[in-house]
Short mmCIF file of C-alpha atoms in Angstrom, two decimals:
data_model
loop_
_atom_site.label_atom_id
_atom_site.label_comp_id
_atom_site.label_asym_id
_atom_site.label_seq_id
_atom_site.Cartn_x
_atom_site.Cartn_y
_atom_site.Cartn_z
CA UNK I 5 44.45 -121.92 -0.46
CA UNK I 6 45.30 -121.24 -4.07
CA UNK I 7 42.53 -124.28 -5.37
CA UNK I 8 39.95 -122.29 -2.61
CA UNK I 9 40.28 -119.07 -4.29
CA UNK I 10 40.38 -120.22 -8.12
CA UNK I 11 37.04 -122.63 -7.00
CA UNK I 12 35.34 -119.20 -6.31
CA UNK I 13 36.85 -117.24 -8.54
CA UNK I 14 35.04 -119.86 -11.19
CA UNK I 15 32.06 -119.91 -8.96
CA UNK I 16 31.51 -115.74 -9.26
CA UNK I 17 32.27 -115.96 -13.07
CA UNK I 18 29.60 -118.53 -13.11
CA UNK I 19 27.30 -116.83 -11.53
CA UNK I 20 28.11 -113.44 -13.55
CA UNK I 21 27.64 -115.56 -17.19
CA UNK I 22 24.23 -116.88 -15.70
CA UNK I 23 22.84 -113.39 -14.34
CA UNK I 24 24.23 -110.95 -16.81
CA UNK I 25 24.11 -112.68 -20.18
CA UNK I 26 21.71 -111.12 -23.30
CA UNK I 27 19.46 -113.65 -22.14
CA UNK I 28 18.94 -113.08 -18.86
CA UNK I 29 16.57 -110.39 -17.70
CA UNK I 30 14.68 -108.63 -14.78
CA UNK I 31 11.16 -109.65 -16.13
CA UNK I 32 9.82 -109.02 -12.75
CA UNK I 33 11.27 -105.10 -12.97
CA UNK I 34 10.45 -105.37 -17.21
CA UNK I 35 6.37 -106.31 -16.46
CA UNK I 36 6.04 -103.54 -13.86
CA UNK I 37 7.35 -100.80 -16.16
CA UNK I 38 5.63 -101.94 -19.14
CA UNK I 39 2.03 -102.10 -17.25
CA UNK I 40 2.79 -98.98 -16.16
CA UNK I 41 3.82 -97.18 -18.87
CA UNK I 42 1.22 -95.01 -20.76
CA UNK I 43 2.09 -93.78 -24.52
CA UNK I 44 0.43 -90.79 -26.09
CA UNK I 45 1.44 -88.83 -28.94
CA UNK I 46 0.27 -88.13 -33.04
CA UNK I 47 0.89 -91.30 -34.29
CA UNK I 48 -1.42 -93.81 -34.46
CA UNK I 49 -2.13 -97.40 -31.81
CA UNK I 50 -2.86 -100.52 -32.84
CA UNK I 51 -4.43 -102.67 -30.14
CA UNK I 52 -1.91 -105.55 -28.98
CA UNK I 53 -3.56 -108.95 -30.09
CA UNK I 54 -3.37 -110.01 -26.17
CA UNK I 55 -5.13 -106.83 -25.23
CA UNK I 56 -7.82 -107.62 -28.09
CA UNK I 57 -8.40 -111.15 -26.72
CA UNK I 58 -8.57 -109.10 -22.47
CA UNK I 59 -11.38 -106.63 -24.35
CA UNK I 60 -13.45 -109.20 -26.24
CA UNK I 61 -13.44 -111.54 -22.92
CA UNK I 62 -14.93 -108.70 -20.73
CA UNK I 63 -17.40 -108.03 -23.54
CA UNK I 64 -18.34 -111.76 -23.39
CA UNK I 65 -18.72 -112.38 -19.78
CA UNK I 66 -20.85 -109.14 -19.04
CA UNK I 67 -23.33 -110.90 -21.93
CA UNK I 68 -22.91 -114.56 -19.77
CA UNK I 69 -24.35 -113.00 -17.12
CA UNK I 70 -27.85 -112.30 -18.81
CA UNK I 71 -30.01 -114.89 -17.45
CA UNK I 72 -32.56 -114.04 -19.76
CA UNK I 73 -31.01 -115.45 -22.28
CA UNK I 74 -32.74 -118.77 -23.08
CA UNK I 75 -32.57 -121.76 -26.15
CA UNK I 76 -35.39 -119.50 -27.77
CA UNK I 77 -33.48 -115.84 -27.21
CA UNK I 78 -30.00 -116.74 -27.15
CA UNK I 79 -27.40 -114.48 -28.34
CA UNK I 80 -24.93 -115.71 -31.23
CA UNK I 81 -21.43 -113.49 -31.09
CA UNK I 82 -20.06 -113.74 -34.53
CA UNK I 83 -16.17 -113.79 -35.10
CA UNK I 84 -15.91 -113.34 -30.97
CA UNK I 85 -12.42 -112.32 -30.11
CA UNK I 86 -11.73 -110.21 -33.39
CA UNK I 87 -9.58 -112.99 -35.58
CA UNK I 88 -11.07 -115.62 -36.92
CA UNK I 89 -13.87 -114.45 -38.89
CA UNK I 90 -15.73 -117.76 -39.86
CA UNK I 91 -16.28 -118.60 -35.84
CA UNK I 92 -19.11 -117.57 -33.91
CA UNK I 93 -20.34 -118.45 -30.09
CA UNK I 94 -23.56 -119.31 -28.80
CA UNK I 95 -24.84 -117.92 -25.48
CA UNK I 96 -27.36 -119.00 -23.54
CA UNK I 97 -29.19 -120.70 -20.59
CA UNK I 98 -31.30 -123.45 -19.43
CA UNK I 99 -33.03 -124.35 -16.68
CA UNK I 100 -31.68 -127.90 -16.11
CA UNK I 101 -28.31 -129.63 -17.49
CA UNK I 102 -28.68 -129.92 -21.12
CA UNK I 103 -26.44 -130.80 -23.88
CA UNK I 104 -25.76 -128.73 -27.07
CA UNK I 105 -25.37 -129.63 -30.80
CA UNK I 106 -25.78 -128.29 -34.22
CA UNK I 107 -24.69 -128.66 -37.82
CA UNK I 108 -23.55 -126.02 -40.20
CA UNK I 109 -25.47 -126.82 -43.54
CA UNK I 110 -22.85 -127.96 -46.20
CA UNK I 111 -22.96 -127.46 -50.08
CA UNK I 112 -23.44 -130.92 -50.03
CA UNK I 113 -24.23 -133.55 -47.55
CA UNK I 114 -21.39 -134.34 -46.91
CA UNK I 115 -19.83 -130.92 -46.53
CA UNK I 116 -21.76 -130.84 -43.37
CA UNK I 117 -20.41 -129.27 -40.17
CA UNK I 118 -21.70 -130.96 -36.86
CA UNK I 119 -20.73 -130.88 -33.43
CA UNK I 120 -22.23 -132.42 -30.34
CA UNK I 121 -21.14 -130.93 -26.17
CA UNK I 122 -21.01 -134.04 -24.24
CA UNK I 123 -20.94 -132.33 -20.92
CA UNK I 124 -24.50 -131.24 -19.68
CA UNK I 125 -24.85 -127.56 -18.42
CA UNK I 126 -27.07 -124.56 -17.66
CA UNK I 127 -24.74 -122.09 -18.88
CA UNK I 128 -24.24 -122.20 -22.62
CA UNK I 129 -20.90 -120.65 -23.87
CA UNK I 130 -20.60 -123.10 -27.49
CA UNK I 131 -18.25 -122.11 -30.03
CA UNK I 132 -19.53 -122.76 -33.61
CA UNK I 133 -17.26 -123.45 -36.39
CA UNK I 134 -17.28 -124.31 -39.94
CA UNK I 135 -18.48 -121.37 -41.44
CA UNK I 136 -18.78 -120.56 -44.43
CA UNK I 137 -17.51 -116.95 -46.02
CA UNK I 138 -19.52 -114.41 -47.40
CA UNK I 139 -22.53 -116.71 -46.74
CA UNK I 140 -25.73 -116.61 -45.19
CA UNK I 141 -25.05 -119.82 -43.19
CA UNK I 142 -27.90 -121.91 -41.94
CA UNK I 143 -27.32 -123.67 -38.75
CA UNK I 144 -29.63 -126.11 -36.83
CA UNK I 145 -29.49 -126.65 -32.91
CA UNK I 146 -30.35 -129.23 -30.85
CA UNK I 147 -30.84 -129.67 -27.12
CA UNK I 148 -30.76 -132.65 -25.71
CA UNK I 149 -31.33 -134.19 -22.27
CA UNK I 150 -30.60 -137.74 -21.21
CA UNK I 151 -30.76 -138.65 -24.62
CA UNK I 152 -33.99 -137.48 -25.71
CA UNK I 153 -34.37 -134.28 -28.21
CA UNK I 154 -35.91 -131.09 -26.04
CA UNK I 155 -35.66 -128.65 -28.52
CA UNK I 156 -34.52 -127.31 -31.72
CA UNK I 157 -34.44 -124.10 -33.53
CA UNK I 158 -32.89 -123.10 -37.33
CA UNK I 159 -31.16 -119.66 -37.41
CA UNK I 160 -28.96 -118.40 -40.29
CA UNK I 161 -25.44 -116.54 -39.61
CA UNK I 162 -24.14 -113.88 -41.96
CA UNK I 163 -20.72 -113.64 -42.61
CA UNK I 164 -18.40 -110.87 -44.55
CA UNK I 165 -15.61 -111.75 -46.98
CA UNK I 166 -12.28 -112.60 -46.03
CA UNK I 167 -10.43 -109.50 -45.29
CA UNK I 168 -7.28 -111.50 -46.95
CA UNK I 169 -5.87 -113.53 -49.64
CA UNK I 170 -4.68 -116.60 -49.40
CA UNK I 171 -2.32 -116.93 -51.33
CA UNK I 172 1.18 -116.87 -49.65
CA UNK I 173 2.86 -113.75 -49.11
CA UNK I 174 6.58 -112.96 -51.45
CA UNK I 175 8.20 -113.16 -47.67
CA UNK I 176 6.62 -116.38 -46.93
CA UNK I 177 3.64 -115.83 -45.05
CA UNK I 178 0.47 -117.24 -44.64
CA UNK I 179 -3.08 -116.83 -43.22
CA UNK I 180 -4.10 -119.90 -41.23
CA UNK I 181 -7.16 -121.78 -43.03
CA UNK I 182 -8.31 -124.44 -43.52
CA UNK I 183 -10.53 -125.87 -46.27
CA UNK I 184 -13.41 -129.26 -46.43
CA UNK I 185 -13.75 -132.19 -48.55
CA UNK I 186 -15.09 -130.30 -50.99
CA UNK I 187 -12.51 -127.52 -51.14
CA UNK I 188 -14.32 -124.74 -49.43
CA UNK I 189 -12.78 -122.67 -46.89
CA UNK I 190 -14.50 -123.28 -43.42
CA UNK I 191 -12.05 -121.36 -41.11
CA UNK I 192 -9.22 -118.42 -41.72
CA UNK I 193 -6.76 -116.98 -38.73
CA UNK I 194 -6.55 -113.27 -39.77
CA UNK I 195 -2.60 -113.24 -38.60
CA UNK I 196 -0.01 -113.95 -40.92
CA UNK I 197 1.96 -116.71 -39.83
CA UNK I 198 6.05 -116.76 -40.91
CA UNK I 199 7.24 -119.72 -43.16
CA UNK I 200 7.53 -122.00 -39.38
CA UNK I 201 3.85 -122.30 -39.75
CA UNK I 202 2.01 -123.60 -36.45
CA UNK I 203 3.39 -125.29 -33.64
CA UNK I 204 0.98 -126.91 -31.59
CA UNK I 205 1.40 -127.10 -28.04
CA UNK I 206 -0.48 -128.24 -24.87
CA UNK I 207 -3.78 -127.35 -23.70
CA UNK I 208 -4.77 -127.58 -27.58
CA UNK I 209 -3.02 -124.09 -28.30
CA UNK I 210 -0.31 -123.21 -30.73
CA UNK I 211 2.87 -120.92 -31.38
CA UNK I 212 3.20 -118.95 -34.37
CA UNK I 213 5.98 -116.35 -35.30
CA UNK I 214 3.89 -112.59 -37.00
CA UNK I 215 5.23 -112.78 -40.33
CA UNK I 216 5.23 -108.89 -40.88
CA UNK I 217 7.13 -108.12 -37.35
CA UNK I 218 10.23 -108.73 -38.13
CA UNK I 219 14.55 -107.93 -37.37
CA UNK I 220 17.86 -107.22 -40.02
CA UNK I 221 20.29 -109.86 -39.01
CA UNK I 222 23.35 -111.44 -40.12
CA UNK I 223 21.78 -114.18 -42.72
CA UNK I 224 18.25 -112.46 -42.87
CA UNK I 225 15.51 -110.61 -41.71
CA UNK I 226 13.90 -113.32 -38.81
CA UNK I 227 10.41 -112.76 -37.34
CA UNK I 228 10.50 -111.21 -33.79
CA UNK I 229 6.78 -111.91 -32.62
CA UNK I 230 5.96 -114.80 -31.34
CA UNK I 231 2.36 -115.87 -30.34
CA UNK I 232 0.46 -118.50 -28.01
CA UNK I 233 -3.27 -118.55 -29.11
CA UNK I 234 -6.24 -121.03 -29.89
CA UNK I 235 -7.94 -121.42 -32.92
CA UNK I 236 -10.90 -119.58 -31.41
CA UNK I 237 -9.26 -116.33 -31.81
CA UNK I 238 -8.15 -116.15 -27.83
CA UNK I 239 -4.23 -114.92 -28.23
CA UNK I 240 -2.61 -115.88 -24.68
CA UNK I 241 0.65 -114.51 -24.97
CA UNK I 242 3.00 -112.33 -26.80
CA UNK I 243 6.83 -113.11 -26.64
CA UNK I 244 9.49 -110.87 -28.32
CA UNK I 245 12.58 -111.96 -29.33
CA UNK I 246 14.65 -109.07 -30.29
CA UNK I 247 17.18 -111.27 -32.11
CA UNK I 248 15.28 -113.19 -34.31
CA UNK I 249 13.04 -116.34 -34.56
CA UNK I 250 14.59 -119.05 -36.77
CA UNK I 251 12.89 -122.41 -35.16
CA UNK I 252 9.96 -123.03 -33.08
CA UNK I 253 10.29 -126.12 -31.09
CA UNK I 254 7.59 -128.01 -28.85
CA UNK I 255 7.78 -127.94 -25.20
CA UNK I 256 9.55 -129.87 -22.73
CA UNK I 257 7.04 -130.71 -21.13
CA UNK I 258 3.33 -130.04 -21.47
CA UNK I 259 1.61 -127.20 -20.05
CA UNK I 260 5.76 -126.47 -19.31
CA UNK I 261 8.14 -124.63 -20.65
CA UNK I 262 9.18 -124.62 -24.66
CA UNK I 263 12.50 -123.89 -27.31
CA UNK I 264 13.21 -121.08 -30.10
CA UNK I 265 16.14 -121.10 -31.94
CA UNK I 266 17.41 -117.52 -32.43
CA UNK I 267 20.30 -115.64 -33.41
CA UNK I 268 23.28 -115.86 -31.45
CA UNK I 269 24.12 -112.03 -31.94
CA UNK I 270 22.49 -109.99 -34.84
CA UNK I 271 25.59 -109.12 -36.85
CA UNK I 272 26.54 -112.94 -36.86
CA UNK I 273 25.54 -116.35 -38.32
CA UNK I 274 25.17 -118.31 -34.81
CA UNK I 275 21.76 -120.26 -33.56
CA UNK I 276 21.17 -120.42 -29.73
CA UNK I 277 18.16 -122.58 -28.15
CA UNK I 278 16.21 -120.75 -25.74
CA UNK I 279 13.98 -122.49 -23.24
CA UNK I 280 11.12 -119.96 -22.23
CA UNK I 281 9.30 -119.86 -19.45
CA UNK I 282 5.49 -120.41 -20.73
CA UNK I 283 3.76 -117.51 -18.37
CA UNK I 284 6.84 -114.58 -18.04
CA UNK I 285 8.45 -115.40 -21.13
CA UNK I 286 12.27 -115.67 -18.98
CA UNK I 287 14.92 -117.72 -20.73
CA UNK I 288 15.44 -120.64 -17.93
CA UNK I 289 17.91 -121.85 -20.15
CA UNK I 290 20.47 -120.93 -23.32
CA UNK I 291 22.56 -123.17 -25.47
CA UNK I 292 23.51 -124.48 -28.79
CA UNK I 293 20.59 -126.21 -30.87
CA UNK I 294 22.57 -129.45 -31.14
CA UNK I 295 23.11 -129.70 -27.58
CA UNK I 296 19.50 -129.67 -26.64
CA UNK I 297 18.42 -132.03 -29.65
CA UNK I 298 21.00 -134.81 -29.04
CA UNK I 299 20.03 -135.69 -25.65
CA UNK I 300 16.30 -135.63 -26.15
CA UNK I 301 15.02 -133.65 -23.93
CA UNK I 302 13.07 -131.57 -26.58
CA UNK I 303 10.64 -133.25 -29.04
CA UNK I 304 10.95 -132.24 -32.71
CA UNK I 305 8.44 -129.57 -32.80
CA UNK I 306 4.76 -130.83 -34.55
CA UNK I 307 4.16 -128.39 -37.15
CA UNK I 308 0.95 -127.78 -39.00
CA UNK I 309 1.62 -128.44 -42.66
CA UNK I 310 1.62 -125.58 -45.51
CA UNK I 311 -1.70 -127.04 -46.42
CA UNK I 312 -3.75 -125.28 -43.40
CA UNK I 313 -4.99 -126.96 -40.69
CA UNK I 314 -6.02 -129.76 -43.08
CA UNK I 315 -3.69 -132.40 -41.10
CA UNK I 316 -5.32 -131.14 -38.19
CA UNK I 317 -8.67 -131.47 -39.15
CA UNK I 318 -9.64 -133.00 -42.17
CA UNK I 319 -10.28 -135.98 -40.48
CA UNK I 320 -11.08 -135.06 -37.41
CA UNK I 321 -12.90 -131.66 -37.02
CA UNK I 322 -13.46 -132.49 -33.23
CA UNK I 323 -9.73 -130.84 -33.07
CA UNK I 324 -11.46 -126.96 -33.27
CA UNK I 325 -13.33 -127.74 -30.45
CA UNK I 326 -10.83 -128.87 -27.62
CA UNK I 327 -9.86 -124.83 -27.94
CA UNK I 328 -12.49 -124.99 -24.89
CA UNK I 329 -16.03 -123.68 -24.13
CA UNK I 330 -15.87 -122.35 -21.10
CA UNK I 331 -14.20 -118.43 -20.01
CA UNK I 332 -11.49 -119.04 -17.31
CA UNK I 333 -9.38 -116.40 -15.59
CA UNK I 334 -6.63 -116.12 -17.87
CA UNK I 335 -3.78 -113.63 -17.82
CA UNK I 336 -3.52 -112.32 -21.31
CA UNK I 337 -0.10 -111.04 -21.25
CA UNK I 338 3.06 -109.62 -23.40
CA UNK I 339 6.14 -111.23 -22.29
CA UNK I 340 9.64 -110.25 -22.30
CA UNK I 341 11.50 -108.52 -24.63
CA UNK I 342 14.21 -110.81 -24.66
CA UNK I 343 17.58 -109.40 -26.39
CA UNK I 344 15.85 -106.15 -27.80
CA UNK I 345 17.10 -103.81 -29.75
CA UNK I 346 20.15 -101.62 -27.70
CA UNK I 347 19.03 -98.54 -27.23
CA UNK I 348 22.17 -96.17 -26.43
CA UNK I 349 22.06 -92.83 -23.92
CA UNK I 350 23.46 -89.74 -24.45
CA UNK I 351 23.50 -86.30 -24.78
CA UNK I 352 20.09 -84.33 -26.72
CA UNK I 353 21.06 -82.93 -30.38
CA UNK I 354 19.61 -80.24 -32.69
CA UNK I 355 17.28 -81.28 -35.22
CA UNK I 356 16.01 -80.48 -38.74
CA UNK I 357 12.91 -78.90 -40.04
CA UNK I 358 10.07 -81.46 -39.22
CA UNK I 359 8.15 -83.48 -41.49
CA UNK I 360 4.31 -85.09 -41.31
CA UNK I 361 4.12 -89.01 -41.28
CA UNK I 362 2.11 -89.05 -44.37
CA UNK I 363 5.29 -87.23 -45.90
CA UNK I 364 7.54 -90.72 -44.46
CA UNK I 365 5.57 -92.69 -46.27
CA UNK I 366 5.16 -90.76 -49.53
CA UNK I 367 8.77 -90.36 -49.77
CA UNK I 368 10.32 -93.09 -48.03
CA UNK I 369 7.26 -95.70 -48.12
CA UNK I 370 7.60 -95.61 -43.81
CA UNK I 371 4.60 -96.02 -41.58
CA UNK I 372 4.32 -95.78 -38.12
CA UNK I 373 2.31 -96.80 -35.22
CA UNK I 374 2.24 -97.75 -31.60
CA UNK I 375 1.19 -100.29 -29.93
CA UNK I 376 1.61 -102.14 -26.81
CA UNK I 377 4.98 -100.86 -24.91
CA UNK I 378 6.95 -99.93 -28.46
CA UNK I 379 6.55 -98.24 -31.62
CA UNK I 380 6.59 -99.98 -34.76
CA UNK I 381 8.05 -98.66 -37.97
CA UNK I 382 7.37 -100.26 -41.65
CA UNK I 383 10.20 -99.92 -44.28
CA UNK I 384 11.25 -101.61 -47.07
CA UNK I 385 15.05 -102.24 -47.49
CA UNK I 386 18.18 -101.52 -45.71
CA UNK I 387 18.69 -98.09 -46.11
CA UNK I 388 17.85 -97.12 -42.59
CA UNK I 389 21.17 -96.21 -40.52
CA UNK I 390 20.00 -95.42 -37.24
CA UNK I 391 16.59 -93.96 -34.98
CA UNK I 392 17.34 -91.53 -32.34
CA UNK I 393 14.17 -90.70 -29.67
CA UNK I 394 15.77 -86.83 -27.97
CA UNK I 395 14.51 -84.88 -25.30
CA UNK I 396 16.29 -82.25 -23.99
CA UNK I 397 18.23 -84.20 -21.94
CA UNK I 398 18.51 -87.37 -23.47
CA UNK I 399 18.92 -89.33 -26.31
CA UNK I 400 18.41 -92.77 -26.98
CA UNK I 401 19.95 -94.46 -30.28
CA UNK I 402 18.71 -97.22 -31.62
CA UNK I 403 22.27 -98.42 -34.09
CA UNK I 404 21.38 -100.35 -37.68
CA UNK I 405 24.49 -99.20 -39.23
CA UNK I 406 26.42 -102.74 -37.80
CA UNK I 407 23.57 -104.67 -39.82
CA UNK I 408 23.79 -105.86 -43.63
CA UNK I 409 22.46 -103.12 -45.90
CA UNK I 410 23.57 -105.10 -49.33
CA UNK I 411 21.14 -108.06 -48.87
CA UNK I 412 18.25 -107.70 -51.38
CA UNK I 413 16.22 -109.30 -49.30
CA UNK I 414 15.26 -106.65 -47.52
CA UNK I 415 14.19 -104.92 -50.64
CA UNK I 416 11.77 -107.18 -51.77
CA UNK I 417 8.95 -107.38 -48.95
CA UNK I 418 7.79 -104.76 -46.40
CA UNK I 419 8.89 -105.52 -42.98
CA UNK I 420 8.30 -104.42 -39.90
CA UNK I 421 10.55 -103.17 -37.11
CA UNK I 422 9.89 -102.98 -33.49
CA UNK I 423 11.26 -100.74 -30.87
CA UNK I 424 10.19 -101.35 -27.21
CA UNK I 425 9.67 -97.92 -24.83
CA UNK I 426 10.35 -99.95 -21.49
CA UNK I 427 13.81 -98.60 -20.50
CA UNK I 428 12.69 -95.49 -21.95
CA UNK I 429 12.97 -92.59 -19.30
CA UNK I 430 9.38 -90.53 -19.15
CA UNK I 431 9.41 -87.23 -21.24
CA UNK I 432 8.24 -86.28 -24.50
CA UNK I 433 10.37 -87.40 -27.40
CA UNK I 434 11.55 -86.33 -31.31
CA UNK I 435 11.73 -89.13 -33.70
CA UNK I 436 14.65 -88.92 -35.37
CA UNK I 437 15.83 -91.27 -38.86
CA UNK I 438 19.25 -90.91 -40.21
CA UNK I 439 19.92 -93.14 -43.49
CA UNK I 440 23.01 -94.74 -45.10
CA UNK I 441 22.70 -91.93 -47.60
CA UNK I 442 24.00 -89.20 -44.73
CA UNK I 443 19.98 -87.88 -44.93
CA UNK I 444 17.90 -86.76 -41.49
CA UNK I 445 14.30 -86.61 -41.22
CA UNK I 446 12.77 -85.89 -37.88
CA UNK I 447 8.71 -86.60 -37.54
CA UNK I 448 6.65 -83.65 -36.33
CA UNK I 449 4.72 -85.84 -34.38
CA UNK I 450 6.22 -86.45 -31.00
CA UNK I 451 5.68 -89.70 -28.11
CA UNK I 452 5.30 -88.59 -24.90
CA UNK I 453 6.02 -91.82 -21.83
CA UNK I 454 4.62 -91.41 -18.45
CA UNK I 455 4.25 -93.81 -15.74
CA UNK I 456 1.87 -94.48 -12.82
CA UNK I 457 3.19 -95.28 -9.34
CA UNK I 458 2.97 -97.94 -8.01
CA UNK I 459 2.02 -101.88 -9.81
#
């Protein structure tokens, strides 16, 4: 009796470690409050990159469906999902299968850009790369059926400037690019990627960590936005790691799931591997990095070097172009927000005078905006003790004081901090900052949550 009872008294604490760890959430209960949660307030949104991506596809396939676009009329879509500025798509159709090609005029001969669609189709959706920037780029297309030339047309494609350096950021950042034989730039991802660079991944996408969203920790402050995208621009996914993202691995599989190393806690030194699921952004599994390395079921990740895409490409520019031609329903999606930051209940407090956000950042060089299902909240160093969000009946704390406040590496670079609304009761909250100093500023510009029924 006694070995029957202390089997299922191991079982239960099994089963309470597996179901109630910081790892293991109700994304099910998560995704229906987030999609249903609606944000309003003084401070200013910032369009999610997923949602960007949702927006520029519905944009793209009310223009597919103009049948009077032909060879002749078609319409050329320049930088089409918002983020890679030296891309463009053609759109058009024909009356029997053809097959598309062009070439982007080089410098030189051999600078060159060509690209030939092997698959023949009446509807035309062609990315274009190799763009230059700031250029009036001239671009020649051909159509071709069974091997014989149909038609061809010249048309010239203006683009703008980078918006960016790129030179690397002093946190270690970068803007994807990638440069020609010649040295030119010929493609730029306007999304700082974090010192892990690219990871690329199945179905010719890759991960990236946002080098400006980013978390205090124990050693130091760790990326918390992690990305699936294409080089087209199209931005799949969005997972959140409240704890920090020290590795990006490859998947286990492909199309399947893949590993992050992350913190273990915030106020310590530990690593934990976390297997994700690829579409809700679950941990399916948690354990020590060596543990999943030694026994092979994870491949050492494939990382895009610091120099840009070149060992992508360089030899082999066919690599833009399995990114896909063709729209497919895709669900563009934030996932998770695995281990975020703890936000604490309570009673409502009294508050100071309050002061205007241009006043923040004056003062304490703090900006603020929303977007998505959190607001996010630019600082520079570690003097931040705590944020409190008050109603009258509530308060929700969000603690920093537990987190290292000595490290000058948080005074050297802006980061930025994100703080999800999701378990967030509805009502109209005061912003509240309290610093290491013993000062109090509250913002005069309030968030009020709501939620639909229903989703």
């Amino acid at each position: 009796m006694s070995g029957r009872l202390t089997t299922l008294s191991d079982r239960i604490k099994e089963w309470t470690q597996f179901h109630f760890s910081s790892f293991k959430i109700d994304f099910m209960s998560l995704n229906r409050l987030r999609l249903n949660l609606n944000i309003n307030g003084g401070i200013p949104e910032r369009t999610p990159y997923t949602e960007l991506t949702r927006e520029k596809e519905a944009e793209l396939e009310a223009l597919i469906q103009d049948k009077s676009l032909t060879f002749d009329t078609m319409k050329i879509v320049t930088n089409p999902y918002g983020l890679a500025p030296l891309t463009a798509m053609a759109v058009f159709h024909t009356d029997t299968p053809c097959c598309l090609s062009y070439t982007v005029k080089g410098a030189s001969p051999d600078t060159d850009y060509r690209h030939s669609f092997s698959e023949p189709v009446t509807t035309h959706i062609a990315p274009i790369f190799g763009l230059y920037p700031d250029t009036d780029n001239i671009l020649t297309l051909e159509l071709t059926a069974e091997n014989t030339v149909i038609a061809s047309r010249t048309i010239r494609i203006k683009t703008s400037p980078l918006p960016h350096p790129l030179a690397d950021s002093p946190d270690g950042s970068f803007y994807p690019f990638w440069r020609d034989c010649a040295g030119d730039i010929r493609y730029f991802l306007n999304v700082p990627s974090s010192d892990a660079g690219l990871t690329a991944i199945s179905d010719d996408r890759f991960l990236m960590a946002d080098a400006r969203v980013r978390t205090r920790t124990g050693r130091f402050p760790l990326p918390t936005h992690l990305y699936e995208f294409d080089l087209l621009g199209r931005f799949y996914h969005t997972y959140y790691i409240g704890s920090g993202i020290d590795e990006i691995y490859g998947e286990r599989e492909a199309s399947g799931n893949f590993c992050i190393v992350t913190g273990s806690h915030p106020r310590e030194n530990g690593k934990t591997m976390l297997e994700l699921d690829r579409q809700t952004g679950a941990v399916t599994k948690a354990s020590a990095p060596a543990s999943i390395s030694k026994n092979g079921a994870v491949q050492p990740r494939t990382a895009i070097e610091r120099s840009h895409l070149e060992a992508l490409s360089s030899e082999n520019p066919e690599a833009f172009y399995r990114t896909g031609r063709s729209l497919t329903e895709t669900a563009y999606a934030m996932c998770g927000w695995l281990s975020a930051p703890v936000l604490y209940k309570g009673a409502s407090i009294q508050t100071a005078a309050a002061v205007s956000q241009e006043y923040m950042a004056e003062n304490y060089n703090m900006r603020f905006f929303v977007s998505g299902d959190a607001l996010y909240l630019t600082t520079r160093g570690g003097e931040l003790l705590e944020i409190l969000f008050t109603k009258y009946d509530r308060i929700y704390q969000l603690d920093l004081s537990g987190l290292p406040q000595e490290d000058d590496r948080y005074d050297n670079y802006a980061y930025t901090m994100a703080v999800p609304f999701t378990e967030m009761h509805s009502g109209t909250y005061s912003i509240i900052l309290r610093f290491t100093d013993g000062g109090q500023e509250v913002l005069a510009d309030t968030v009020t949550l709501s939620r639909t029924r229903g989703g």
